[in-house]
A tleap script that builds the chain and sets N, CA, C and O, in Angstrom:
source leaprc.protein.ff14SB
mol = sequence {
  NMET SER PHE LEU PHE GLY GLY ARG PRO GLN
  LEU SER SER SER GLU LYS ILE ALA ALA ALA
  GLU THR GLU ILE GLU MET VAL SER ASP MET
  PHE ASN ARG LEU THR GLN SER CYS ALA LYS
  LYS CYS ILE PRO PRO ASP TYR ARG GLU GLY
  ASP LEU ASN LYS GLY GLU SER VAL CYS LEU
  ASP ARG CYS VAL SER LYS PHE PHE GLU VAL
  ASN MET LYS VAL SER GLU LYS MET GLN ASN
  GLU ALA ALA GLY LYS GLN GLY ILE SER GLY
  GLY MET GLY TYR GLY CMET
}
set mol.1.N position { 0.812 -1.186 0.000 }
set mol.1.CA position { 0.000 0.000 0.000 }
set mol.1.C position { 0.860 1.256 0.000 }
set mol.1.O position { 0.371 2.335 0.334 }
set mol.2.N position { 2.110 1.136 -0.362 }
set mol.2.CA position { 2.984 2.300 -0.373 }
set mol.2.C position { 2.511 3.343 -1.376 }
set mol.2.O position { 2.811 4.527 -1.217 }
set mol.3.N position { 1.777 2.927 -2.406 }
set mol.3.CA position { 1.323 3.870 -3.407 }
set mol.3.C position { 0.309 4.853 -2.849 }
set mol.3.O position { 0.113 5.915 -3.440 }
set mol.4.N position { -0.344 4.543 -1.734 }
set mol.4.CA position { -1.298 5.466 -1.131 }
set mol.4.C position { -0.607 6.634 -0.447 }
set mol.4.O position { -1.202 7.699 -0.278 }
set mol.5.N position { 0.626 6.442 -0.060 }
set mol.5.CA position { 1.341 7.468 0.684 }
set mol.5.C position { 2.482 8.075 -0.127 }
set mol.5.O position { 3.476 8.528 0.442 }
set mol.6.N position { 2.347 8.085 -1.426 }
set mol.6.CA position { 3.324 8.743 -2.281 }
set mol.6.C position { 4.461 7.874 -2.752 }
set mol.6.O position { 5.237 8.314 -3.601 }
set mol.7.N position { 4.602 6.669 -2.251 }
set mol.7.CA position { 5.651 5.775 -2.714 }
set mol.7.C position { 5.250 5.114 -4.017 }
set mol.7.O position { 4.082 5.124 -4.404 }
set mol.8.N position { 6.226 4.545 -4.680 }
set mol.8.CA position { 5.934 3.847 -5.918 }
set mol.8.C position { 5.528 2.416 -5.604 }
set mol.8.O position { 6.102 1.792 -4.711 }
set mol.9.N position { 4.553 1.892 -6.320 }
set mol.9.CA position { 4.204 0.489 -6.115 }
set mol.9.C position { 5.336 -0.415 -6.603 }
set mol.9.O position { 6.032 -0.089 -7.564 }
set mol.10.N position { 5.507 -1.535 -5.940 }
set mol.10.CA position { 6.558 -2.470 -6.310 }
set mol.10.C position { 6.170 -3.187 -7.599 }
set mol.10.O position { 5.031 -3.625 -7.759 }
set mol.11.N position { 7.127 -3.301 -8.514 }
set mol.11.CA position { 6.882 -3.957 -9.788 }
set mol.11.C position { 7.198 -5.445 -9.666 }
set mol.11.O position { 8.127 -5.843 -8.964 }
set mol.12.N position { 6.417 -6.244 -10.357 }
set mol.12.CA position { 6.689 -7.678 -10.395 }
set mol.12.C position { 7.840 -7.938 -11.367 }
set mol.12.O position { 8.258 -7.041 -12.099 }
set mol.13.N position { 8.339 -9.153 -11.366 }
set mol.13.CA position { 9.442 -9.519 -12.254 }
set mol.13.C position { 9.064 -9.332 -13.711 }
set mol.13.O position { 9.865 -8.827 -14.498 }
set mol.14.N position { 7.859 -9.730 -14.078 }
set mol.14.CA position { 7.438 -9.594 -15.478 }
set mol.14.C position { 7.299 -8.127 -15.870 }
set mol.14.O position { 7.565 -7.770 -17.017 }
set mol.15.N position { 6.888 -7.276 -14.938 }
set mol.15.CA position { 6.787 -5.848 -15.226 }
set mol.15.C position { 8.174 -5.227 -15.378 }
set mol.15.O position { 8.381 -4.350 -16.216 }
set mol.16.N position { 9.117 -5.687 -14.565 }
set mol.16.CA position { 10.496 -5.197 -14.681 }
set mol.16.C position { 11.091 -5.605 -16.020 }
set mol.16.O position { 11.769 -4.810 -16.671 }
set mol.17.N position { 10.842 -6.826 -16.426 }
set mol.17.CA position { 11.352 -7.317 -17.711 }
set mol.17.C position { 10.730 -6.534 -18.852 }
set mol.17.O position { 11.425 -6.140 -19.788 }
set mol.18.N position { 9.422 -6.303 -18.782 }
set mol.18.CA position { 8.740 -5.535 -19.826 }
set mol.18.C position { 9.288 -4.114 -19.899 }
set mol.18.O position { 9.476 -3.577 -20.991 }
set mol.19.N position { 9.546 -3.504 -18.742 }
set mol.19.CA position { 10.101 -2.146 -18.717 }
set mol.19.C position { 11.504 -2.133 -19.318 }
set mol.19.O position { 11.847 -1.209 -20.056 }
set mol.20.N position { 12.319 -3.140 -19.015 }
set mol.20.CA position { 13.672 -3.226 -19.565 }
set mol.20.C position { 13.624 -3.425 -21.080 }
set mol.20.O position { 14.407 -2.821 -21.812 }
set mol.21.N position { 12.708 -4.271 -21.548 }
set mol.21.CA position { 12.565 -4.498 -22.987 }
set mol.21.C position { 12.140 -3.227 -23.700 }
set mol.21.O position { 12.636 -2.925 -24.785 }
set mol.22.N position { 11.224 -2.481 -23.098 }
set mol.22.CA position { 10.776 -1.217 -23.677 }
set mol.22.C position { 11.921 -0.224 -23.743 }
set mol.22.O position { 12.082 0.482 -24.738 }
set mol.23.N position { 12.716 -0.169 -22.684 }
set mol.23.CA position { 13.856 0.746 -22.667 }
set mol.23.C position { 14.875 0.376 -23.736 }
set mol.23.O position { 15.426 1.258 -24.396 }
set mol.24.N position { 15.131 -0.908 -23.916 }
set mol.24.CA position { 16.071 -1.359 -24.947 }
set mol.24.C position { 15.554 -0.987 -26.331 }
set mol.24.O position { 16.327 -0.551 -27.184 }
set mol.25.N position { 14.263 -1.154 -26.561 }
set mol.25.CA position { 13.671 -0.782 -27.850 }
set mol.25.C position { 13.812 0.713 -28.094 }
set mol.25.O position { 14.124 1.135 -29.207 }
set mol.26.N position { 13.587 1.512 -27.064 }
set mol.26.CA position { 13.698 2.964 -27.211 }
set mol.26.C position { 15.136 3.386 -27.514 }
set mol.26.O position { 15.367 4.242 -28.369 }
set mol.27.N position { 16.090 2.793 -26.823 }
set mol.27.CA position { 17.499 3.119 -27.053 }
set mol.27.C position { 17.917 2.665 -28.450 }
set mol.27.O position { 18.631 3.383 -29.150 }
set mol.28.N position { 17.481 1.490 -28.851 }
set mol.28.CA position { 17.807 0.988 -30.193 }
set mol.28.C position { 17.217 1.892 -31.265 }
set mol.28.O position { 17.873 2.187 -32.265 }
set mol.29.N position { 15.986 2.330 -31.059 }
set mol.29.CA position { 15.340 3.230 -32.017 }
set mol.29.C position { 16.091 4.552 -32.102 }
set mol.29.O position { 16.316 5.069 -33.197 }
set mol.30.N position { 16.481 5.102 -30.953 }
set mol.30.CA position { 17.219 6.360 -30.940 }
set mol.30.C position { 18.559 6.195 -31.655 }
set mol.30.O position { 18.953 7.064 -32.432 }
set mol.31.N position { 19.255 5.098 -31.404 }
set mol.31.CA position { 20.532 4.850 -32.068 }
set mol.31.C position { 20.352 4.742 -33.577 }
set mol.31.O position { 21.140 5.302 -34.339 }
set mol.32.N position { 19.318 4.026 -34.011 }
set mol.32.CA position { 19.068 3.882 -35.450 }
set mol.32.C position { 18.745 5.223 -36.106 }
set mol.32.O position { 19.232 5.516 -37.198 }
set mol.33.N position { 17.919 6.039 -35.437 }
set mol.33.CA position { 17.600 7.361 -35.983 }
set mol.33.C position { 18.852 8.234 -36.042 }
set mol.33.O position { 19.061 8.965 -37.011 }
set mol.34.N position { 19.676 8.155 -35.006 }
set mol.34.CA position { 20.912 8.929 -34.953 }
set mol.34.C position { 21.841 8.539 -36.102 }
set mol.34.O position { 22.324 9.407 -36.829 }
set mol.35.N position { 22.090 7.267 -36.267 }
set mol.35.CA position { 23.028 6.831 -37.310 }
set mol.35.C position { 22.495 7.142 -38.706 }
set mol.35.O position { 23.252 7.568 -39.578 }
set mol.36.N position { 21.204 6.931 -38.920 }
set mol.36.CA position { 20.629 7.223 -40.244 }
set mol.36.C position { 20.694 8.717 -40.546 }
set mol.36.O position { 21.095 9.118 -41.638 }
set mol.37.N position { 20.303 9.529 -39.587 }
set mol.37.CA position { 20.259 10.977 -39.794 }
set mol.37.C position { 21.656 11.547 -40.016 }
set mol.37.O position { 21.877 12.291 -40.971 }
set mol.38.N position { 22.588 11.205 -39.150 }
set mol.38.CA position { 23.934 11.771 -39.255 }
set mol.38.C position { 24.690 11.221 -40.459 }
set mol.38.O position { 25.450 11.956 -41.090 }
set mol.39.N position { 24.503 9.962 -40.789 }
set mol.39.CA position { 25.166 9.409 -41.969 }
set mol.39.C position { 24.638 10.082 -43.230 }
set mol.39.O position { 25.401 10.371 -44.152 }
set mol.40.N position { 23.341 10.328 -43.269 }
set mol.40.CA position { 22.728 10.979 -44.430 }
set mol.40.C position { 23.260 12.408 -44.588 }
set mol.40.O position { 23.494 12.868 -45.705 }
set mol.41.N position { 23.448 13.104 -43.465 }
set mol.41.CA position { 23.923 14.490 -43.506 }
set mol.41.C position { 25.418 14.597 -43.787 }
set mol.41.O position { 25.853 15.528 -44.464 }
set mol.42.N position { 26.199 13.663 -43.282 }
set mol.42.CA position { 27.659 13.843 -43.251 }
set mol.42.C position { 28.457 12.968 -44.206 }
set mol.42.O position { 29.592 13.309 -44.541 }
set mol.43.N position { 27.907 11.875 -44.641 }
set mol.43.CA position { 28.672 10.954 -45.483 }
set mol.43.C position { 28.032 10.905 -46.870 }
set mol.43.O position { 26.886 10.481 -47.012 }
set mol.44.N position { 28.768 11.336 -47.883 }
set mol.44.CA position { 28.195 11.333 -49.238 }
set mol.44.C position { 27.940 9.901 -49.722 }
set mol.44.O position { 28.676 8.981 -49.366 }
set mol.45.N position { 26.906 9.722 -50.525 }
set mol.45.CA position { 26.570 8.363 -50.989 }
set mol.45.C position { 27.626 7.766 -51.924 }
set mol.45.O position { 27.678 6.549 -52.102 }
set mol.46.N position { 28.460 8.608 -52.514 }
set mol.46.CA position { 29.490 8.107 -53.432 }
set mol.46.C position { 30.875 8.199 -52.807 }
set mol.46.O position { 31.813 8.694 -53.432 }
set mol.47.N position { 30.999 7.725 -51.578 }
set mol.47.CA position { 32.297 7.813 -50.903 }
set mol.47.C position { 33.321 6.942 -51.623 }
set mol.47.O position { 33.009 5.886 -52.174 }
set mol.48.N position { 34.560 7.434 -51.592 }
set mol.48.CA position { 35.621 6.784 -52.359 }
set mol.48.C position { 36.661 6.094 -51.478 }
set mol.48.O position { 37.473 5.308 -51.964 }
set mol.49.N position { 36.630 6.391 -50.190 }
set mol.49.CA position { 37.625 5.838 -49.284 }
set mol.49.C position { 36.949 4.983 -48.217 }
set mol.49.O position { 35.771 5.169 -47.910 }
set mol.50.N position { 37.693 4.065 -47.669 }
set mol.50.CA position { 37.169 3.223 -46.608 }
set mol.50.C position { 37.099 3.921 -45.265 }
set mol.50.O position { 36.299 3.554 -44.404 }
set mol.51.N position { 37.940 4.929 -45.091 }
set mol.51.CA position { 37.987 5.682 -43.833 }
set mol.51.C position { 37.307 7.032 -44.014 }
set mol.51.O position { 37.198 7.550 -45.125 }
set mol.52.N position { 36.853 7.588 -42.895 }
set mol.52.CA position { 36.275 8.925 -42.940 }
set mol.52.C position { 37.372 9.958 -43.106 }
set mol.52.O position { 38.463 9.814 -42.555 }
set mol.53.N position { 37.077 11.005 -43.870 }
set mol.53.CA position { 38.032 12.109 -43.924 }
set mol.53.C position { 37.745 13.055 -42.766 }
set mol.53.O position { 36.777 12.869 -42.028 }
set mol.54.N position { 38.594 14.073 -42.610 }
set mol.54.CA position { 38.465 14.970 -41.460 }
set mol.54.C position { 37.123 15.696 -41.449 }
set mol.54.O position { 36.498 15.813 -40.394 }
set mol.55.N position { 36.672 16.180 -42.594 }
set mol.55.CA position { 35.399 16.897 -42.673 }
set mol.55.C position { 34.219 16.024 -42.272 }
set mol.55.O position { 33.320 16.469 -41.558 }
set mol.56.N position { 34.229 14.784 -42.734 }
set mol.56.CA position { 33.155 13.855 -42.372 }
set mol.56.C position { 33.179 13.543 -40.880 }
set mol.56.O position { 32.127 13.466 -40.245 }
set mol.57.N position { 34.358 13.365 -40.326 }
set mol.57.CA position { 34.491 13.076 -38.895 }
set mol.57.C position { 33.971 14.227 -38.050 }
set mol.57.O position { 33.241 14.018 -37.080 }
set mol.58.N position { 34.352 15.450 -38.427 }
set mol.58.CA position { 33.901 16.632 -37.687 }
set mol.58.C position { 32.384 16.769 -37.804 }
set mol.58.O position { 31.705 17.051 -36.816 }
set mol.59.N position { 31.857 16.570 -39.005 }
set mol.59.CA position { 30.413 16.654 -39.220 }
set mol.59.C position { 29.673 15.635 -38.359 }
set mol.59.O position { 28.678 15.968 -37.716 }
set mol.60.N position { 30.158 14.394 -38.347 }
set mol.60.CA position { 29.514 13.353 -37.537 }
set mol.60.C position { 29.577 13.684 -36.057 }
set mol.60.O position { 28.604 13.480 -35.331 }
set mol.61.N position { 30.722 14.195 -35.604 }
set mol.61.CA position { 30.877 14.558 -34.197 }
set mol.61.C position { 29.864 15.633 -33.809 }
set mol.61.O position { 29.200 15.523 -32.778 }
set mol.62.N position { 29.748 16.665 -34.630 }
set mol.62.CA position { 28.791 17.746 -34.345 }
set mol.62.C position { 27.356 17.254 -34.424 }
set mol.62.O position { 26.522 17.621 -33.597 }
set mol.63.N position { 27.068 16.427 -35.414 }
set mol.63.CA position { 25.711 15.909 -35.587 }
set mol.63.C position { 25.277 15.090 -34.376 }
set mol.63.O position { 24.165 15.258 -33.876 }
set mol.64.N position { 26.146 14.213 -33.911 }
set mol.64.CA position { 25.838 13.380 -32.746 }
set mol.64.C position { 25.654 14.248 -31.511 }
set mol.64.O position { 24.743 14.021 -30.715 }
set mol.65.N position { 26.517 15.241 -31.352 }
set mol.65.CA position { 26.422 16.145 -30.210 }
set mol.65.C position { 25.088 16.892 -30.214 }
set mol.65.O position { 24.416 16.977 -29.186 }
set mol.66.N position { 24.710 17.428 -31.365 }
set mol.66.CA position { 23.437 18.151 -31.477 }
set mol.66.C position { 22.255 17.220 -31.252 }
set mol.66.O position { 21.277 17.600 -30.608 }
set mol.67.N position { 22.339 16.012 -31.777 }
set mol.67.CA position { 21.251 15.042 -31.618 }
set mol.67.C position { 21.004 14.769 -30.141 }
set mol.67.O position { 19.859 14.785 -29.689 }
set mol.68.N position { 22.077 14.516 -29.379 }
set mol.68.CA position { 21.924 14.229 -27.950 }
set mol.68.C position { 21.481 15.460 -27.171 }
set mol.68.O position { 20.701 15.349 -26.225 }
set mol.69.N position { 21.974 16.637 -27.562 }
set mol.69.CA position { 21.565 17.863 -26.889 }
set mol.69.C position { 20.059 18.086 -27.048 }
set mol.69.O position { 19.365 18.385 -26.076 }
set mol.70.N position { 19.567 17.940 -28.259 }
set mol.70.CA position { 18.135 18.108 -28.505 }
set mol.70.C position { 17.345 17.028 -27.783 }
set mol.70.O position { 16.296 17.306 -27.202 }
set mol.71.N position { 17.838 15.810 -27.816 }
set mol.71.CA position { 17.154 14.700 -27.147 }
set mol.71.C position { 17.024 14.971 -25.650 }
set mol.71.O position { 15.974 14.714 -25.061 }
set mol.72.N position { 18.090 15.490 -25.031 }
set mol.72.CA position { 18.048 15.799 -23.598 }
set mol.72.C position { 17.058 16.922 -23.310 }
set mol.72.O position { 16.312 16.850 -22.333 }
set mol.73.N position { 17.040 17.955 -24.144 }
set mol.73.CA position { 16.109 19.068 -23.937 }
set mol.73.C position { 14.665 18.608 -24.056 }
set mol.73.O position { 13.816 18.997 -23.254 }
set mol.74.N position { 14.390 17.789 -25.047 }
set mol.74.CA position { 13.030 17.274 -25.225 }
set mol.74.C position { 12.637 16.399 -24.041 }
set mol.74.O position { 11.516 16.499 -23.543 }
set mol.75.N position { 13.547 15.543 -23.588 }
set mol.75.CA position { 13.263 14.672 -22.445 }
set mol.75.C position { 12.976 15.490 -21.189 }
set mol.75.O position { 12.038 15.193 -20.450 }
set mol.76.N position { 13.785 16.518 -20.949 }
set mol.76.CA position { 13.569 17.363 -19.775 }
set mol.76.C position { 12.223 18.066 -19.844 }
set mol.76.O position { 11.500 18.131 -18.849 }
set mol.77.N position { 11.887 18.589 -21.009 }
set mol.77.CA position { 10.606 19.288 -21.172 }
set mol.77.C position { 9.440 18.331 -20.939 }
set mol.77.O position { 8.467 18.684 -20.271 }
set mol.78.N position { 9.537 17.135 -21.483 }
set mol.78.CA position { 8.460 16.154 -21.292 }
set mol.78.C position { 8.338 15.758 -19.821 }
set mol.78.O position { 7.227 15.616 -19.309 }
set mol.79.N position { 9.470 15.579 -19.139 }
set mol.79.CA position { 9.432 15.231 -17.727 }
set mol.79.C position { 8.834 16.355 -16.896 }
set mol.79.O position { 8.062 16.100 -15.972 }
set mol.80.N position { 9.185 17.605 -17.218 }
set mol.80.CA position { 8.629 18.742 -16.496 }
set mol.80.C position { 7.123 18.850 -16.714 }
set mol.80.O position { 6.375 19.127 -15.777 }
set mol.81.N position { 6.682 18.633 -17.942 }
set mol.81.CA position { 5.246 18.677 -18.219 }
set mol.81.C position { 4.512 17.548 -17.504 }
set mol.81.O position { 3.425 17.757 -16.966 }
set mol.82.N position { 5.099 16.358 -17.494 }
set mol.82.CA position { 4.472 15.232 -16.800 }
set mol.82.C position { 4.412 15.501 -15.299 }
set mol.82.O position { 3.410 15.194 -14.652 }
set mol.83.N position { 5.484 16.075 -14.741 }
set mol.83.CA position { 5.496 16.389 -13.309 }
set mol.83.C position { 4.466 17.464 -12.998 }
set mol.83.O position { 3.806 17.413 -11.960 }
set mol.84.N position { 4.328 18.431 -13.888 }
set mol.84.CA position { 3.340 19.481 -13.689 }
set mol.84.C position { 1.925 18.942 -13.721 }
set mol.84.O position { 1.085 19.333 -12.911 }
set mol.85.N position { 1.666 18.057 -14.642 }
set mol.85.CA position { 0.334 17.444 -14.729 }
set mol.85.C position { 0.057 16.590 -13.506 }
set mol.85.O position { -1.058 16.589 -12.984 }
set mol.86.N position { 1.070 15.862 -13.047 }
set mol.86.CA position { 0.886 15.015 -11.874 }
set mol.86.C position { 0.690 15.871 -10.633 }
set mol.86.O position { -0.080 15.516 -9.741 }
set mol.87.N position { 1.385 16.991 -10.580 }
set mol.87.CA position { 1.227 17.894 -9.447 }
set mol.87.C position { -0.165 18.484 -9.391 }
set mol.87.O position { -0.722 18.666 -8.309 }
set mol.88.N position { -0.733 18.784 -10.547 }
set mol.88.CA position { -2.087 19.334 -10.607 }
set mol.88.C position { -3.109 18.281 -10.220 }
set mol.88.O position { -4.008 18.553 -9.425 }
set mol.89.N position { -2.983 17.081 -10.773 }
set mol.89.CA position { -3.970 16.033 -10.486 }
set mol.89.C position { -3.721 15.347 -9.157 }
set mol.89.O position { -4.650 14.822 -8.542 }
set mol.90.N position { -2.449 15.349 -8.701 }
set mol.90.CA position { -2.121 14.652 -7.453 }
set mol.90.C position { -2.306 15.505 -6.215 }
set mol.90.O position { -2.294 14.982 -5.101 }
set mol.91.N position { -2.478 16.828 -6.387 }
set mol.91.CA position { -2.601 17.716 -5.245 }
set mol.91.C position { -3.915 17.578 -4.500 }
set mol.91.O position { -3.959 17.805 -3.290 }
set mol.92.N position { -4.962 17.221 -5.173 }
set mol.92.CA position { -6.291 16.993 -4.616 }
set mol.92.C position { -6.830 18.207 -3.868 }
set mol.92.O position { -7.730 18.062 -3.041 }
set mol.93.N position { -6.295 19.414 -4.141 }
set mol.93.CA position { -6.872 20.627 -3.614 }
set mol.93.C position { -6.486 20.991 -2.193 }
set mol.93.O position { -7.008 21.972 -1.663 }
set mol.94.N position { -5.595 20.246 -1.550 }
set mol.94.CA position { -5.205 20.577 -0.179 }
set mol.94.C position { -4.308 21.800 -0.172 }
set mol.94.O position { -3.375 21.900 -0.969 }
set mol.95.N position { -4.584 22.712 0.710 }
set mol.95.CA position { -3.742 23.873 0.875 }
set mol.95.C position { -3.917 24.921 -0.195 }
set mol.95.O position { -3.104 25.842 -0.279 }
set mol.96.N position { -4.930 24.820 -1.004 }
set mol.96.CA position { -5.132 25.804 -2.065 }
set mol.96.C position { -6.395 26.579 -1.823 }
set mol.96.O position { -6.740 27.459 -2.612 }
savepdb mol mol.pdb
quit
């Protein structure tokens, strides 16, 4: 009954596994979007060398950095909005 007093309810093993699987899918999806997007922007389709040149390396580095920066900002905004909604619905009008 910890959920009645603000604690999180305990998850069963199957719920933990499902949450881990969902997290792995999300990370895999993010990685795939990152590699597709940055490769499309930074690596020409008619590459002639097996190794990246300096310009391609710098482009990929910046692209990955920007991708993670935007991802973090979006995640923070979503978490703040979710916390705000929970605060509004979870307050139940006490002290207001």
